[in-house]
Amino acid sequence: MHSTTADMISISAASSLQGQGSGGPVALADRLPLHALKRRLEHRRHTLAMQVASYALGATVLLIYVHAGTIPTLLPTAFLLCGTTLIGIFALLSETHVNDRFDDHYLTVFQVGGHVAIQLGFLLAAPQIGYAFLNVLFLVFGVAALQMTSRQAAVAWTLTTVGVAPMLVLPDTPMAKRCELWTGCGRSSPTSTGARSRPACSNDFRRRRDAEPG
């Protein structure tokens, strides 16, 4: 009798410690009915399947840029592999019910962090179509906002801004140079007389004004 009681206490303590791993809350799976766990799992499977479809669509769009000669041939394949690998990791966590230890069983913040890292990586790899990856960032946050709290969204946006801002602001980064081409404006450059010319902006009015005599 005493042995059985001690075993039950040990099992309960081990379960609680397991649920508190990595600073997480006590395992919610111990307090949820079986049908609720199954419903959660089905929802996660549907969400992850939609993510795979989204990366497949994105890779298809990248193939168009490959056909136009804008980006390297292997970039769409690399994009798809990176995305599906990340999704596969979260699928493994989902199927083993690690997600059910947390209130947010979608692990939204962690998923957003992973997908943002992928987009920033390809933003650096192919700055000539960087606007496409920036658009994906907004799409990621638009979907994730349905699951995140205001605090989580603020933290995620702040970290993403910290990652994106240097690419757009620092003058010698490929993305900053590409932005100069998009906007038609660049930094001033020295002229033959030694003075610095004004930034070359693609402004029709300014070109017409400069072309006028006198």
mmCIF file with all atom_site columns, N, CA, C and O in Angstrom, residues 163-209:
data_model
loop_
_atom_site.group_PDB
_atom_site.id
_atom_site.type_symbol
_atom_site.label_atom_id
_atom_site.label_alt_id
_atom_site.label_comp_id
_atom_site.label_asym_id
_atom_site.label_entity_id
_atom_site.label_seq_id
_atom_site.pdbx_PDB_ins_code
_atom_site.Cartn_x
_atom_site.Cartn_y
_atom_site.Cartn_z
_atom_site.occupancy
_atom_site.B_iso_or_equiv
_atom_site.pdbx_formal_charge
_atom_site.auth_seq_id
_atom_site.auth_comp_id
_atom_site.auth_asym_id
_atom_site.auth_atom_id
_atom_site.pdbx_PDB_model_num
ATOM 1   N N  . GLY A 1 163 ? 15.971 43.180 -36.871 1.00 0.00 ? 163 GLY A N  1
ATOM 2   C CA . GLY A 1 163 ? 16.624 42.412 -37.922 1.00 0.00 ? 163 GLY A CA 1
ATOM 3   C C  . GLY A 1 163 ? 16.552 43.062 -39.290 1.00 0.00 ? 163 GLY A C  1
ATOM 4   O O  . GLY A 1 163 ? 17.511 42.994 -40.076 1.00 0.00 ? 163 GLY A O  1
ATOM 5   N N  . VAL A 1 164 ? 15.442 43.725 -39.586 1.00 0.00 ? 164 VAL A N  1
ATOM 6   C CA . VAL A 1 164 ? 15.246 44.300 -40.918 1.00 0.00 ? 164 VAL A CA 1
ATOM 7   C C  . VAL A 1 164 ? 15.896 45.669 -41.055 1.00 0.00 ? 164 VAL A C  1
ATOM 8   O O  . VAL A 1 164 ? 16.478 45.995 -42.099 1.00 0.00 ? 164 VAL A O  1
ATOM 9   N N  . ALA A 1 165 ? 15.824 46.481 -40.005 1.00 0.00 ? 165 ALA A N  1
ATOM 10  C CA . ALA A 1 165 ? 16.282 47.868 -40.100 1.00 0.00 ? 165 ALA A CA 1
ATOM 11  C C  . ALA A 1 165 ? 17.724 48.007 -40.577 1.00 0.00 ? 165 ALA A C  1
ATOM 12  O O  . ALA A 1 165 ? 17.993 48.834 -41.459 1.00 0.00 ? 165 ALA A O  1
ATOM 13  N N  . PRO A 1 166 ? 18.676 47.240 -40.051 1.00 0.00 ? 166 PRO A N  1
ATOM 14  C CA . PRO A 1 166 ? 20.056 47.406 -40.547 1.00 0.00 ? 166 PRO A CA 1
ATOM 15  C C  . PRO A 1 166 ? 20.195 47.127 -42.044 1.00 0.00 ? 166 PRO A C  1
ATOM 16  O O  . PRO A 1 166 ? 21.017 47.757 -42.717 1.00 0.00 ? 166 PRO A O  1
ATOM 17  N N  . MET A 1 167 ? 19.390 46.200 -42.559 1.00 0.00 ? 167 MET A N  1
ATOM 18  C CA . MET A 1 167 ? 19.472 45.890 -43.990 1.00 0.00 ? 167 MET A CA 1
ATOM 19  C C  . MET A 1 167 ? 19.013 47.068 -44.849 1.00 0.00 ? 167 MET A C  1
ATOM 20  O O  . MET A 1 167 ? 19.490 47.259 -45.972 1.00 0.00 ? 167 MET A O  1
ATOM 21  N N  . LEU A 1 168 ? 18.083 47.855 -44.321 1.00 0.00 ? 168 LEU A N  1
ATOM 22  C CA . LEU A 1 168 ? 17.533 48.954 -45.095 1.00 0.00 ? 168 LEU A CA 1
ATOM 23  C C  . LEU A 1 168 ? 18.252 50.267 -44.848 1.00 0.00 ? 168 LEU A C  1
ATOM 24  O O  . LEU A 1 168 ? 18.250 51.157 -45.710 1.00 0.00 ? 168 LEU A O  1
ATOM 25  N N  . VAL A 1 169 ? 18.864 50.405 -43.664 1.00 0.00 ? 169 VAL A N  1
ATOM 26  C CA . VAL A 1 169 ? 19.445 51.688 -43.275 1.00 0.00 ? 169 VAL A CA 1
ATOM 27  C C  . VAL A 1 169 ? 20.938 51.759 -43.563 1.00 0.00 ? 169 VAL A C  1
ATOM 28  O O  . VAL A 1 169 ? 21.439 52.771 -44.071 1.00 0.00 ? 169 VAL A O  1
ATOM 29  N N  . LEU A 1 170 ? 21.671 50.683 -43.242 1.00 0.00 ? 170 LEU A N  1
ATOM 30  C CA . LEU A 1 170 ? 23.116 50.718 -43.459 1.00 0.00 ? 170 LEU A CA 1
ATOM 31  C C  . LEU A 1 170 ? 23.404 50.892 -44.953 1.00 0.00 ? 170 LEU A C  1
ATOM 32  O O  . LEU A 1 170 ? 22.877 50.151 -45.778 1.00 0.00 ? 170 LEU A O  1
ATOM 33  N N  . PRO A 1 171 ? 24.239 51.843 -45.328 1.00 0.00 ? 171 PRO A N  1
ATOM 34  C CA . PRO A 1 171 ? 24.364 52.226 -46.741 1.00 0.00 ? 171 PRO A CA 1
ATOM 35  C C  . PRO A 1 171 ? 24.987 51.174 -47.650 1.00 0.00 ? 171 PRO A C  1
ATOM 36  O O  . PRO A 1 171 ? 24.715 51.163 -48.842 1.00 0.00 ? 171 PRO A O  1
ATOM 37  N N  . ASP A 1 172 ? 25.839 50.308 -47.120 1.00 0.00 ? 172 ASP A N  1
ATOM 38  C CA . ASP A 1 172 ? 26.582 49.391 -47.988 1.00 0.00 ? 172 ASP A CA 1
ATOM 39  C C  . ASP A 1 172 ? 25.965 47.996 -48.073 1.00 0.00 ? 172 ASP A C  1
ATOM 40  O O  . ASP A 1 172 ? 26.566 47.091 -48.643 1.00 0.00 ? 172 ASP A O  1
ATOM 41  N N  . THR A 1 173 ? 24.795 47.799 -47.489 1.00 0.00 ? 173 THR A N  1
ATOM 42  C CA . THR A 1 173 ? 24.161 46.488 -47.576 1.00 0.00 ? 173 THR A CA 1
ATOM 43  C C  . THR A 1 173 ? 23.473 46.330 -48.925 1.00 0.00 ? 173 THR A C  1
ATOM 44  O O  . THR A 1 173 ? 23.004 47.315 -49.518 1.00 0.00 ? 173 THR A O  1
ATOM 45  N N  . PRO A 1 174 ? 23.423 45.104 -49.462 1.00 0.00 ? 174 PRO A N  1
ATOM 46  C CA . PRO A 1 174 ? 22.760 44.905 -50.766 1.00 0.00 ? 174 PRO A CA 1
ATOM 47  C C  . PRO A 1 174 ? 21.317 45.379 -50.770 1.00 0.00 ? 174 PRO A C  1
ATOM 48  O O  . PRO A 1 174 ? 20.839 45.902 -51.770 1.00 0.00 ? 174 PRO A O  1
ATOM 49  N N  . MET A 1 175 ? 20.614 45.216 -49.640 1.00 0.00 ? 175 MET A N  1
ATOM 50  C CA . MET A 1 175 ? 19.212 45.614 -49.598 1.00 0.00 ? 175 MET A CA 1
ATOM 51  C C  . MET A 1 175 ? 19.077 47.127 -49.666 1.00 0.00 ? 175 MET A C  1
ATOM 52  O O  . MET A 1 175 ? 18.183 47.650 -50.333 1.00 0.00 ? 175 MET A O  1
ATOM 53  N N  . ALA A 1 176 ? 19.976 47.848 -48.998 1.00 0.00 ? 176 ALA A N  1
ATOM 54  C CA . ALA A 1 176 ? 19.918 49.308 -49.044 1.00 0.00 ? 176 ALA A CA 1
ATOM 55  C C  . ALA A 1 176 ? 20.177 49.820 -50.460 1.00 0.00 ? 176 ALA A C  1
ATOM 56  O O  . ALA A 1 176 ? 19.523 50.747 -50.931 1.00 0.00 ? 176 ALA A O  1
ATOM 57  N N  . LYS A 1 177 ? 21.145 49.207 -51.138 1.00 0.00 ? 177 LYS A N  1
ATOM 58  C CA . LYS A 1 177 ? 21.423 49.607 -52.513 1.00 0.00 ? 177 LYS A CA 1
ATOM 59  C C  . LYS A 1 177 ? 20.233 49.315 -53.415 1.00 0.00 ? 177 LYS A C  1
ATOM 60  O O  . LYS A 1 177 ? 19.918 50.077 -54.324 1.00 0.00 ? 177 LYS A O  1
ATOM 61  N N  . ARG A 1 178 ? 19.561 48.192 -53.151 1.00 0.00 ? 178 ARG A N  1
ATOM 62  C CA . ARG A 1 178 ? 18.385 47.857 -53.946 1.00 0.00 ? 178 ARG A CA 1
ATOM 63  C C  . ARG A 1 178 ? 17.265 48.851 -53.689 1.00 0.00 ? 178 ARG A C  1
ATOM 64  O O  . ARG A 1 178 ? 16.536 49.234 -54.614 1.00 0.00 ? 178 ARG A O  1
ATOM 65  N N  . CYS A 1 179 ? 17.124 49.297 -52.444 1.00 0.00 ? 179 CYS A N  1
ATOM 66  C CA . CYS A 1 179 ? 16.102 50.298 -52.138 1.00 0.00 ? 179 CYS A CA 1
ATOM 67  C C  . CYS A 1 179 ? 16.370 51.596 -52.873 1.00 0.00 ? 179 CYS A C  1
ATOM 68  O O  . CYS A 1 179 ? 15.439 52.293 -53.280 1.00 0.00 ? 179 CYS A O  1
ATOM 69  N N  . GLU A 1 180 ? 17.645 51.930 -53.049 1.00 0.00 ? 180 GLU A N  1
ATOM 70  C CA . GLU A 1 180 ? 17.969 53.132 -53.811 1.00 0.00 ? 180 GLU A CA 1
ATOM 71  C C  . GLU A 1 180 ? 17.485 53.013 -55.246 1.00 0.00 ? 180 GLU A C  1
ATOM 72  O O  . GLU A 1 180 ? 17.016 53.979 -55.848 1.00 0.00 ? 180 GLU A O  1
ATOM 73  N N  . LEU A 1 181 ? 17.591 51.810 -55.800 1.00 0.00 ? 181 LEU A N  1
ATOM 74  C CA . LEU A 1 181 ? 17.121 51.606 -57.169 1.00 0.00 ? 181 LEU A CA 1
ATOM 75  C C  . LEU A 1 181 ? 15.598 51.670 -57.225 1.00 0.00 ? 181 LEU A C  1
ATOM 76  O O  . LEU A 1 181 ? 15.021 52.202 -58.174 1.00 0.00 ? 181 LEU A O  1
ATOM 77  N N  . TRP A 1 182 ? 14.933 51.098 -56.206 1.00 0.00 ? 182 TRP A N  1
ATOM 78  C CA . TRP A 1 182 ? 13.466 51.106 -56.208 1.00 0.00 ? 182 TRP A CA 1
ATOM 79  C C  . TRP A 1 182 ? 12.937 52.528 -56.118 1.00 0.00 ? 182 TRP A C  1
ATOM 80  O O  . TRP A 1 182 ? 11.986 52.906 -56.795 1.00 0.00 ? 182 TRP A O  1
ATOM 81  N N  . THR A 1 183 ? 13.548 53.328 -55.222 1.00 0.00 ? 183 THR A N  1
ATOM 82  C CA . THR A 1 183 ? 13.046 54.683 -55.005 1.00 0.00 ? 183 THR A CA 1
ATOM 83  C C  . THR A 1 183 ? 13.578 55.669 -56.024 1.00 0.00 ? 183 THR A C  1
ATOM 84  O O  . THR A 1 183 ? 13.069 56.788 -56.148 1.00 0.00 ? 183 THR A O  1
ATOM 85  N N  . GLY A 1 184 ? 14.642 55.271 -56.749 1.00 0.00 ? 184 GLY A N  1
ATOM 86  C CA . GLY A 1 184 ? 15.245 56.173 -57.717 1.00 0.00 ? 184 GLY A CA 1
ATOM 87  C C  . GLY A 1 184 ? 16.170 57.186 -57.101 1.00 0.00 ? 184 GLY A C  1
ATOM 88  O O  . GLY A 1 184 ? 16.592 58.135 -57.761 1.00 0.00 ? 184 GLY A O  1
ATOM 89  N N  . CYS A 1 185 ? 16.492 57.023 -55.815 1.00 0.00 ? 185 CYS A N  1
ATOM 90  C CA . CYS A 1 185 ? 17.349 57.978 -55.124 1.00 0.00 ? 185 CYS A CA 1
ATOM 91  C C  . CYS A 1 185 ? 18.587 57.271 -54.612 1.00 0.00 ? 185 CYS A C  1
ATOM 92  O O  . CYS A 1 185 ? 18.510 56.140 -54.136 1.00 0.00 ? 185 CYS A O  1
ATOM 93  N N  . GLY A 1 186 ? 19.697 57.926 -54.714 1.00 0.00 ? 186 GLY A N  1
ATOM 94  C CA . GLY A 1 186 ? 20.947 57.384 -54.195 1.00 0.00 ? 186 GLY A CA 1
ATOM 95  C C  . GLY A 1 186 ? 21.687 58.434 -53.411 1.00 0.00 ? 186 GLY A C  1
ATOM 96  O O  . GLY A 1 186 ? 21.288 59.592 -53.333 1.00 0.00 ? 186 GLY A O  1
ATOM 97  N N  . ARG A 1 187 ? 22.779 58.054 -52.835 1.00 0.00 ? 187 ARG A N  1
ATOM 98  C CA . ARG A 1 187 ? 23.588 58.997 -52.094 1.00 0.00 ? 187 ARG A CA 1
ATOM 99  C C  . ARG A 1 187 ? 24.294 59.933 -53.062 1.00 0.00 ? 187 ARG A C  1
ATOM 100 O O  . ARG A 1 187 ? 24.540 59.603 -54.217 1.00 0.00 ? 187 ARG A O  1
ATOM 101 N N  . SER A 1 188 ? 24.664 61.076 -52.557 1.00 0.00 ? 188 SER A N  1
ATOM 102 C CA . SER A 1 188 ? 25.380 62.040 -53.395 1.00 0.00 ? 188 SER A CA 1
ATOM 103 C C  . SER A 1 188 ? 26.764 61.517 -53.692 1.00 0.00 ? 188 SER A C  1
ATOM 104 O O  . SER A 1 188 ? 27.369 60.802 -52.898 1.00 0.00 ? 188 SER A O  1
ATOM 105 N N  . SER A 1 189 ? 27.279 61.859 -54.857 1.00 0.00 ? 189 SER A N  1
ATOM 106 C CA . SER A 1 189 ? 28.580 61.376 -55.280 1.00 0.00 ? 189 SER A CA 1
ATOM 107 C C  . SER A 1 189 ? 29.436 62.553 -55.708 1.00 0.00 ? 189 SER A C  1
ATOM 108 O O  . SER A 1 189 ? 28.928 63.587 -56.152 1.00 0.00 ? 189 SER A O  1
ATOM 109 N N  . PRO A 1 190 ? 30.757 62.437 -55.588 1.00 0.00 ? 190 PRO A N  1
ATOM 110 C CA . PRO A 1 190 ? 31.628 63.557 -55.958 1.00 0.00 ? 190 PRO A CA 1
ATOM 111 C C  . PRO A 1 190 ? 31.596 63.818 -57.453 1.00 0.00 ? 190 PRO A C  1
ATOM 112 O O  . PRO A 1 190 ? 31.522 62.907 -58.267 1.00 0.00 ? 190 PRO A O  1
ATOM 113 N N  . THR A 1 191 ? 31.669 65.103 -57.813 1.00 0.00 ? 191 THR A N  1
ATOM 114 C CA . THR A 1 191 ? 31.703 65.497 -59.217 1.00 0.00 ? 191 THR A CA 1
ATOM 115 C C  . THR A 1 191 ? 33.144 65.737 -59.635 1.00 0.00 ? 191 THR A C  1
ATOM 116 O O  . THR A 1 191 ? 34.072 65.646 -58.842 1.00 0.00 ? 191 THR A O  1
ATOM 117 N N  . SER A 1 192 ? 33.326 66.057 -60.905 1.00 0.00 ? 192 SER A N  1
ATOM 118 C CA . SER A 1 192 ? 34.684 66.275 -61.419 1.00 0.00 ? 192 SER A CA 1
ATOM 119 C C  . SER A 1 192 ? 35.337 67.497 -60.792 1.00 0.00 ? 192 SER A C  1
ATOM 120 O O  . SER A 1 192 ? 36.551 67.616 -60.770 1.00 0.00 ? 192 SER A O  1
ATOM 121 N N  . THR A 1 193 ? 34.553 68.437 -60.255 1.00 0.00 ? 193 THR A N  1
ATOM 122 C CA . THR A 1 193 ? 35.119 69.641 -59.648 1.00 0.00 ? 193 THR A CA 1
ATOM 123 C C  . THR A 1 193 ? 35.443 69.455 -58.184 1.00 0.00 ? 193 THR A C  1
ATOM 124 O O  . THR A 1 193 ? 35.929 70.374 -57.530 1.00 0.00 ? 193 THR A O  1
ATOM 125 N N  . GLY A 1 194 ? 35.126 68.285 -57.654 1.00 0.00 ? 194 GLY A N  1
ATOM 126 C CA . GLY A 1 194 ? 35.408 68.025 -56.253 1.00 0.00 ? 194 GLY A CA 1
ATOM 127 C C  . GLY A 1 194 ? 34.211 68.258 -55.355 1.00 0.00 ? 194 GLY A C  1
ATOM 128 O O  . GLY A 1 194 ? 34.186 67.841 -54.208 1.00 0.00 ? 194 GLY A O  1
ATOM 129 N N  . ALA A 1 195 ? 33.210 68.986 -55.823 1.00 0.00 ? 195 ALA A N  1
ATOM 130 C CA . ALA A 1 195 ? 32.008 69.205 -55.014 1.00 0.00 ? 195 ALA A CA 1
ATOM 131 C C  . ALA A 1 195 ? 31.139 67.976 -55.055 1.00 0.00 ? 195 ALA A C  1
ATOM 132 O O  . ALA A 1 195 ? 31.248 67.143 -55.946 1.00 0.00 ? 195 ALA A O  1
ATOM 133 N N  . ARG A 1 196 ? 30.228 67.895 -54.108 1.00 0.00 ? 196 ARG A N  1
ATOM 134 C CA . ARG A 1 196 ? 29.341 66.741 -54.056 1.00 0.00 ? 196 ARG A CA 1
ATOM 135 C C  . ARG A 1 196 ? 28.013 67.113 -54.692 1.00 0.00 ? 196 ARG A C  1
ATOM 136 O O  . ARG A 1 196 ? 27.419 68.147 -54.397 1.00 0.00 ? 196 ARG A O  1
ATOM 137 N N  . SER A 1 197 ? 27.582 66.270 -55.578 1.00 0.00 ? 197 SER A N  1
ATOM 138 C CA . SER A 1 197 ? 26.326 66.530 -56.275 1.00 0.00 ? 197 SER A CA 1
ATOM 139 C C  . SER A 1 197 ? 25.167 66.122 -55.389 1.00 0.00 ? 197 SER A C  1
ATOM 140 O O  . SER A 1 197 ? 25.304 65.355 -54.453 1.00 0.00 ? 197 SER A O  1
ATOM 141 N N  . ARG A 1 198 ? 23.980 66.635 -55.705 1.00 0.00 ? 198 ARG A N  1
ATOM 142 C CA . ARG A 1 198 ? 22.793 66.248 -54.952 1.00 0.00 ? 198 ARG A CA 1
ATOM 143 C C  . ARG A 1 198 ? 22.409 64.821 -55.314 1.00 0.00 ? 198 ARG A C  1
ATOM 144 O O  . ARG A 1 198 ? 22.778 64.303 -56.377 1.00 0.00 ? 198 ARG A O  1
ATOM 145 N N  . PRO A 1 199 ? 21.631 64.123 -54.464 1.00 0.00 ? 199 PRO A N  1
ATOM 146 C CA . PRO A 1 199 ? 21.201 62.766 -54.785 1.00 0.00 ? 199 PRO A CA 1
ATOM 147 C C  . PRO A 1 199 ? 20.453 62.718 -56.100 1.00 0.00 ? 199 PRO A C  1
ATOM 148 O O  . PRO A 1 199 ? 19.650 63.593 -56.421 1.00 0.00 ? 199 PRO A O  1
ATOM 149 N N  . ALA A 1 200 ? 20.731 61.655 -56.879 1.00 0.00 ? 200 ALA A N  1
ATOM 150 C CA . ALA A 1 200 ? 20.098 61.518 -58.193 1.00 0.00 ? 200 ALA A CA 1
ATOM 151 C C  . ALA A 1 200 ? 18.734 60.894 -58.031 1.00 0.00 ? 200 ALA A C  1
ATOM 152 O O  . ALA A 1 200 ? 18.601 59.697 -57.886 1.00 0.00 ? 200 ALA A O  1
ATOM 153 N N  . CYS A 1 201 ? 17.698 61.692 -58.017 1.00 0.00 ? 201 CYS A N  1
ATOM 154 C CA . CYS A 1 201 ? 16.339 61.197 -57.825 1.00 0.00 ? 201 CYS A CA 1
ATOM 155 C C  . CYS A 1 201 ? 15.605 61.232 -59.150 1.00 0.00 ? 201 CYS A C  1
ATOM 156 O O  . CYS A 1 201 ? 15.723 62.193 -59.922 1.00 0.00 ? 201 CYS A O  1
ATOM 157 N N  . SER A 1 202 ? 14.848 60.194 -59.378 1.00 0.00 ? 202 SER A N  1
ATOM 158 C CA . SER A 1 202 ? 14.094 60.079 -60.623 1.00 0.00 ? 202 SER A CA 1
ATOM 159 C C  . SER A 1 202 ? 12.808 60.874 -60.502 1.00 0.00 ? 202 SER A C  1
ATOM 160 O O  . SER A 1 202 ? 11.741 60.326 -60.307 1.00 0.00 ? 202 SER A O  1
ATOM 161 N N  . ASN A 1 203 ? 12.947 62.172 -60.580 1.00 0.00 ? 203 ASN A N  1
ATOM 162 C CA . ASN A 1 203 ? 11.810 63.080 -60.484 1.00 0.00 ? 203 ASN A CA 1
ATOM 163 C C  . ASN A 1 203 ? 11.663 63.791 -61.818 1.00 0.00 ? 203 ASN A C  1
ATOM 164 O O  . ASN A 1 203 ? 12.543 64.546 -62.229 1.00 0.00 ? 203 ASN A O  1
ATOM 165 N N  . ASP A 1 204 ? 10.567 63.537 -62.502 1.00 0.00 ? 204 ASP A N  1
ATOM 166 C CA . ASP A 1 204 ? 10.371 64.113 -63.833 1.00 0.00 ? 204 ASP A CA 1
ATOM 167 C C  . ASP A 1 204 ? 10.397 65.638 -63.795 1.00 0.00 ? 204 ASP A C  1
ATOM 168 O O  . ASP A 1 204 ? 10.972 66.297 -64.680 1.00 0.00 ? 204 ASP A O  1
ATOM 169 N N  . PHE A 1 205 ? 9.794  66.198 -62.774 1.00 0.00 ? 205 PHE A N  1
ATOM 170 C CA . PHE A 1 205 ? 9.755  67.653 -62.698 1.00 0.00 ? 205 PHE A CA 1
ATOM 171 C C  . PHE A 1 205 ? 11.158 68.227 -62.561 1.00 0.00 ? 205 PHE A C  1
ATOM 172 O O  . PHE A 1 205 ? 11.511 69.219 -63.204 1.00 0.00 ? 205 PHE A O  1
ATOM 173 N N  . ARG A 1 206 ? 11.979 67.586 -61.740 1.00 0.00 ? 206 ARG A N  1
ATOM 174 C CA . ARG A 1 206 ? 13.333 68.098 -61.539 1.00 0.00 ? 206 ARG A CA 1
ATOM 175 C C  . ARG A 1 206 ? 14.154 67.961 -62.809 1.00 0.00 ? 206 ARG A C  1
ATOM 176 O O  . ARG A 1 206 ? 14.935 68.846 -63.148 1.00 0.00 ? 206 ARG A O  1
ATOM 177 N N  . ARG A 1 207 ? 13.978 66.853 -63.534 1.00 0.00 ? 207 ARG A N  1
ATOM 178 C CA . ARG A 1 207 ? 14.717 66.683 -64.776 1.00 0.00 ? 207 ARG A CA 1
ATOM 179 C C  . ARG A 1 207 ? 14.320 67.760 -65.793 1.00 0.00 ? 207 ARG A C  1
ATOM 180 O O  . ARG A 1 207 ? 15.155 68.321 -66.497 1.00 0.00 ? 207 ARG A O  1
ATOM 181 N N  . ARG A 1 208 ? 13.018 68.025 -65.878 1.00 0.00 ? 208 ARG A N  1
ATOM 182 C CA . ARG A 1 208 ? 12.579 69.056 -66.821 1.00 0.00 ? 208 ARG A CA 1
ATOM 183 C C  . ARG A 1 208 ? 13.107 70.431 -66.438 1.00 0.00 ? 208 ARG A C  1
ATOM 184 O O  . ARG A 1 208 ? 13.502 71.211 -67.290 1.00 0.00 ? 208 ARG A O  1
ATOM 185 N N  . ARG A 1 209 ? 13.129 70.698 -65.140 1.00 0.00 ? 209 ARG A N  1
ATOM 186 C CA . ARG A 1 209 ? 13.608 72.002 -64.671 1.00 0.00 ? 209 ARG A CA 1
ATOM 187 C C  . ARG A 1 209 ? 15.096 72.167 -64.971 1.00 0.00 ? 209 ARG A C  1
ATOM 188 O O  . ARG A 1 209 ? 15.554 73.230 -65.418 1.00 0.00 ? 209 ARG A O  1
#
